[in-house]
Amino acid sequence: MDCCCRARRPDLGLALFGRFLGTGLRTNEIVATTFLKCLCCAKRTEEVVKVLLHRMPELGCVPNAISYSIVLKSLCENSMSQQALDLLQMVGKEGGCLRDVVAYNTIIHGFFKEGGIDKACHLFHEMMRQGVVPTVVTYNTVIDALCKAGEMDKAELVFQQMARNGAQPNKVTCNGSKFSSLTDGYCSVGKMDKTFKLLDAMVSVGIEPDAVTYSALLDGYFKNGRIDDGLTLFREMSCKGVKPTTVTYGIILDGLYRAGRTAAAKKMFDQMIKSGITVTVSIYTTPSFPVYKAYFNFFVFPI
């Protein structure tokens, strides 16, 4: 049944479960939990809740934390975070499930994904009132979502709370990588002074800024028209031994071209080539592509 789920054929897993019941074999928690996974994979979300609450006890199986986690995750992935919260609160009152940090993290992330920022923040605070201690994952989820929503003041309060509660920030907390982070968030609203305070805080807890950090800072500088400050930061980056990436150069090139500093952009492009950075499609799909095209026609492929 688990292999069927992994092969994206939950229908076969469900059919196999029917045959299993037909043999008269006794169902245990492992089999029942795998059946729940098949239902979730088949997007039969409402049915899986009924199985969890009613069918499993009828089969002589007591739902455990893993069973509830599977169902909660399925509900949240299908934009049914409120139903997931209702389920969590119900089983919590009945004592049938331990309301742990993993369950709260799942629903908080679900609310943020659905745009329910107030609901997610309320649940975050309710979680702590219930005595459930947030992890770094919890804080990262909340900070990331608040930054994406432009709620930087709230994000900063959560970050400060994180430090007070002894949760160690990591690179996901501080860097603008896959998620919109504090660094990226501050840059997006032009609060560059905040980004450098954050940079100092990172170093103080042993997190060395990397190319992702610097790229986020550079993006903030160029978007806010602080071209010379951005170039100074780029030189500082190189002096500290942090190697620029294609993304880093793309940010600088786009910023220079937008500012009309085409000569500086040409010099930067040449530097990028000499440093061995592979020119990817991202360089040619920036908003300044027409200028790049003109540059290539004139400098690289002269008629």
Short mmCIF file of N, CA, C and O in Angstrom, two decimals, residues 34-90:
data_model
loop_
_atom_site.label_atom_id
_atom_site.label_comp_id
_atom_site.label_asym_id
_atom_site.label_seq_id
_atom_site.Cartn_x
_atom_site.Cartn_y
_atom_site.Cartn_z
N THR A 34 -1.37 3.53 6.99
CA THR A 34 -1.03 3.51 5.57
C THR A 34 -2.28 3.69 4.71
O THR A 34 -2.24 4.34 3.66
N PHE A 35 -3.39 3.14 5.17
CA PHE A 35 -4.67 3.34 4.49
C PHE A 35 -5.04 4.83 4.48
O PHE A 35 -5.52 5.36 3.46
N LEU A 36 -4.80 5.52 5.58
CA LEU A 36 -5.05 6.96 5.65
C LEU A 36 -4.20 7.70 4.61
O LEU A 36 -4.67 8.63 3.95
N LYS A 37 -2.93 7.28 4.49
CA LYS A 37 -2.04 7.90 3.50
C LYS A 37 -2.58 7.73 2.09
O LYS A 37 -2.51 8.65 1.27
N CYS A 38 -3.12 6.55 1.80
CA CYS A 38 -3.69 6.30 0.47
C CYS A 38 -4.89 7.22 0.21
O CYS A 38 -5.04 7.78 -0.89
N LEU A 39 -5.73 7.39 1.21
CA LEU A 39 -6.89 8.27 1.06
C LEU A 39 -6.45 9.71 0.84
O LEU A 39 -7.02 10.43 0.00
N CYS A 40 -5.45 10.13 1.59
CA CYS A 40 -4.94 11.50 1.42
C CYS A 40 -4.33 11.69 0.04
O CYS A 40 -4.54 12.72 -0.61
N CYS A 41 -3.56 10.71 -0.40
CA CYS A 41 -2.93 10.78 -1.72
C CYS A 41 -3.97 10.82 -2.83
O CYS A 41 -3.76 11.43 -3.87
N ALA A 42 -5.12 10.19 -2.57
CA ALA A 42 -6.21 10.17 -3.55
C ALA A 42 -7.09 11.41 -3.44
O ALA A 42 -8.11 11.51 -4.14
N LYS A 43 -6.72 12.35 -2.55
CA LYS A 43 -7.46 13.60 -2.34
C LYS A 43 -8.88 13.37 -1.81
O LYS A 43 -9.77 14.20 -2.01
N ARG A 44 -9.07 12.28 -1.10
CA ARG A 44 -10.38 12.00 -0.49
C ARG A 44 -10.33 12.49 0.96
O ARG A 44 -10.42 11.74 1.92
N THR A 45 -10.18 13.82 1.06
CA THR A 45 -9.87 14.44 2.33
C THR A 45 -11.00 14.30 3.35
O THR A 45 -10.76 13.99 4.52
N GLU A 46 -12.22 14.56 2.94
CA GLU A 46 -13.34 14.50 3.88
C GLU A 46 -13.54 13.06 4.39
O GLU A 46 -13.86 12.83 5.56
N GLU A 47 -13.33 12.11 3.49
CA GLU A 47 -13.49 10.71 3.87
C GLU A 47 -12.43 10.29 4.87
O GLU A 47 -12.70 9.48 5.77
N VAL A 48 -11.23 10.83 4.73
CA VAL A 48 -10.13 10.41 5.60
C VAL A 48 -10.40 10.83 7.04
O VAL A 48 -10.00 10.14 7.99
N VAL A 49 -11.10 11.95 7.24
CA VAL A 49 -11.44 12.39 8.60
C VAL A 49 -12.40 11.40 9.25
O VAL A 49 -12.27 11.04 10.42
N LYS A 50 -13.39 10.95 8.47
CA LYS A 50 -14.36 9.97 8.99
C LYS A 50 -13.67 8.66 9.36
O LYS A 50 -13.98 8.04 10.38
N VAL A 51 -12.73 8.24 8.51
CA VAL A 51 -11.99 7.00 8.79
C VAL A 51 -11.19 7.15 10.08
O VAL A 51 -11.15 6.26 10.93
N LEU A 52 -10.53 8.31 10.21
CA LEU A 52 -9.70 8.57 11.39
C LEU A 52 -10.52 8.51 12.68
O LEU A 52 -10.11 7.89 13.67
N LEU A 53 -11.69 9.16 12.67
CA LEU A 53 -12.46 9.30 13.90
C LEU A 53 -13.37 8.11 14.19
O LEU A 53 -13.66 7.82 15.35
N HIS A 54 -13.83 7.42 13.13
CA HIS A 54 -14.83 6.38 13.34
C HIS A 54 -14.38 4.98 12.88
O HIS A 54 -14.51 4.01 13.62
N ARG A 55 -13.86 4.91 11.66
CA ARG A 55 -13.55 3.61 11.09
C ARG A 55 -12.37 2.92 11.81
O ARG A 55 -12.41 1.72 12.05
N MET A 56 -11.34 3.70 12.14
CA MET A 56 -10.20 3.09 12.82
C MET A 56 -10.59 2.47 14.16
O MET A 56 -10.20 1.33 14.45
N PRO A 57 -11.36 3.16 15.00
CA PRO A 57 -11.79 2.51 16.25
C PRO A 57 -12.63 1.26 16.01
O PRO A 57 -12.53 0.29 16.76
N GLU A 58 -13.45 1.28 14.95
CA GLU A 58 -14.26 0.10 14.64
C GLU A 58 -13.38 -1.09 14.26
O GLU A 58 -13.75 -2.25 14.50
N LEU A 59 -12.23 -0.80 13.67
CA LEU A 59 -11.30 -1.87 13.28
C LEU A 59 -10.39 -2.28 14.43
O LEU A 59 -9.51 -3.12 14.26
N GLY A 60 -10.60 -1.65 15.57
CA GLY A 60 -9.80 -2.00 16.74
C GLY A 60 -8.47 -1.29 16.81
O GLY A 60 -7.56 -1.74 17.52
N CYS A 61 -8.32 -0.19 16.07
CA CYS A 61 -7.07 0.57 16.05
C CYS A 61 -7.27 1.92 16.74
O CYS A 61 -8.25 2.62 16.46
N VAL A 62 -6.35 2.27 17.58
CA VAL A 62 -6.40 3.58 18.24
C VAL A 62 -5.55 4.56 17.45
O VAL A 62 -4.34 4.33 17.28
N PRO A 63 -6.14 5.63 16.92
CA PRO A 63 -5.34 6.61 16.18
C PRO A 63 -4.23 7.17 17.06
O PRO A 63 -4.45 7.47 18.23
N ASN A 64 -3.04 7.31 16.47
CA ASN A 64 -1.92 7.86 17.22
C ASN A 64 -1.49 9.20 16.62
O ASN A 64 -2.13 9.72 15.70
N ALA A 65 -0.40 9.75 17.15
CA ALA A 65 0.06 11.06 16.68
C ALA A 65 0.39 11.06 15.20
O ALA A 65 0.15 12.04 14.49
N ILE A 66 0.94 9.94 14.69
CA ILE A 66 1.27 9.85 13.26
C ILE A 66 -0.01 9.90 12.42
O ILE A 66 -0.06 10.58 11.39
N SER A 67 -1.04 9.19 12.86
CA SER A 67 -2.31 9.19 12.13
C SER A 67 -2.87 10.60 12.01
O SER A 67 -3.27 11.04 10.93
N TYR A 68 -2.90 11.31 13.13
CA TYR A 68 -3.43 12.66 13.13
C TYR A 68 -2.57 13.61 12.28
O TYR A 68 -3.07 14.49 11.59
N SER A 69 -1.25 13.43 12.34
CA SER A 69 -0.35 14.28 11.56
C SER A 69 -0.61 14.14 10.06
O SER A 69 -0.62 15.12 9.32
N ILE A 70 -0.83 12.90 9.62
CA ILE A 70 -1.12 12.64 8.21
C ILE A 70 -2.39 13.36 7.77
O ILE A 70 -2.44 14.02 6.73
N VAL A 71 -3.42 13.27 8.60
CA VAL A 71 -4.71 13.88 8.25
C VAL A 71 -4.63 15.41 8.30
O VAL A 71 -5.14 16.10 7.41
N LEU A 72 -3.99 15.94 9.33
CA LEU A 72 -3.85 17.39 9.45
C LEU A 72 -3.09 17.97 8.26
O LEU A 72 -3.48 19.00 7.69
N LYS A 73 -2.02 17.30 7.87
CA LYS A 73 -1.24 17.77 6.72
C LYS A 73 -2.06 17.73 5.44
O LYS A 73 -2.02 18.67 4.63
N SER A 74 -2.86 16.68 5.26
CA SER A 74 -3.69 16.57 4.07
C SER A 74 -4.73 17.69 4.02
O SER A 74 -4.96 18.29 2.97
N LEU A 75 -5.35 17.98 5.15
CA LEU A 75 -6.35 19.05 5.20
C LEU A 75 -5.72 20.40 4.84
O LEU A 75 -6.27 21.17 4.05
N CYS A 76 -4.55 20.68 5.41
CA CYS A 76 -3.89 21.96 5.14
C CYS A 76 -3.42 22.07 3.70
O CYS A 76 -3.49 23.14 3.09
N GLU A 77 -2.95 20.96 3.13
CA GLU A 77 -2.51 20.99 1.73
C GLU A 77 -3.68 21.21 0.78
O GLU A 77 -3.48 21.65 -0.36
N ASN A 78 -4.89 20.89 1.23
CA ASN A 78 -6.08 21.08 0.40
C ASN A 78 -6.88 22.31 0.80
O ASN A 78 -8.09 22.38 0.60
N SER A 79 -6.15 23.29 1.40
CA SER A 79 -6.75 24.58 1.79
C SER A 79 -7.93 24.40 2.74
O SER A 79 -8.94 25.10 2.65
N MET A 80 -7.81 23.49 3.67
CA MET A 80 -8.84 23.24 4.67
C MET A 80 -8.22 23.35 6.07
O MET A 80 -8.43 22.52 6.94
N SER A 81 -7.45 24.44 6.25
CA SER A 81 -6.73 24.61 7.51
C SER A 81 -7.67 24.82 8.69
O SER A 81 -7.36 24.41 9.82
N GLN A 82 -8.80 25.49 8.45
CA GLN A 82 -9.75 25.69 9.54
C GLN A 82 -10.31 24.35 10.01
O GLN A 82 -10.47 24.12 11.22
N GLN A 83 -10.60 23.45 9.07
CA GLN A 83 -11.07 22.11 9.45
C GLN A 83 -9.99 21.36 10.22
O GLN A 83 -10.29 20.61 11.15
N ALA A 84 -8.73 21.58 9.81
CA ALA A 84 -7.62 20.94 10.54
C ALA A 84 -7.56 21.45 11.97
O ALA A 84 -7.36 20.68 12.91
N LEU A 85 -7.75 22.75 12.15
CA LEU A 85 -7.73 23.33 13.49
C LEU A 85 -8.91 22.81 14.31
O LEU A 85 -8.75 22.48 15.51
N ASP A 86 -10.08 22.72 13.70
CA ASP A 86 -11.25 22.18 14.40
C ASP A 86 -10.99 20.75 14.87
O ASP A 86 -11.35 20.38 16.00
N LEU A 87 -10.37 19.96 14.01
CA LEU A 87 -10.05 18.59 14.36
C LEU A 87 -9.06 18.54 15.52
O LEU A 87 -9.23 17.76 16.47
N LEU A 88 -8.04 19.38 15.45
CA LEU A 88 -7.03 19.40 16.50
C LEU A 88 -7.64 19.79 17.84
O LEU A 88 -7.34 19.18 18.88
N GLN A 89 -8.52 20.80 17.82
CA GLN A 89 -9.15 21.24 19.06
C GLN A 89 -10.09 20.17 19.61
O GLN A 89 -10.18 19.97 20.82
N MET A 90 -10.79 19.49 18.73
CA MET A 90 -11.73 18.47 19.16
C MET A 90 -11.01 17.30 19.83
O MET A 90 -11.36 16.88 20.94
#
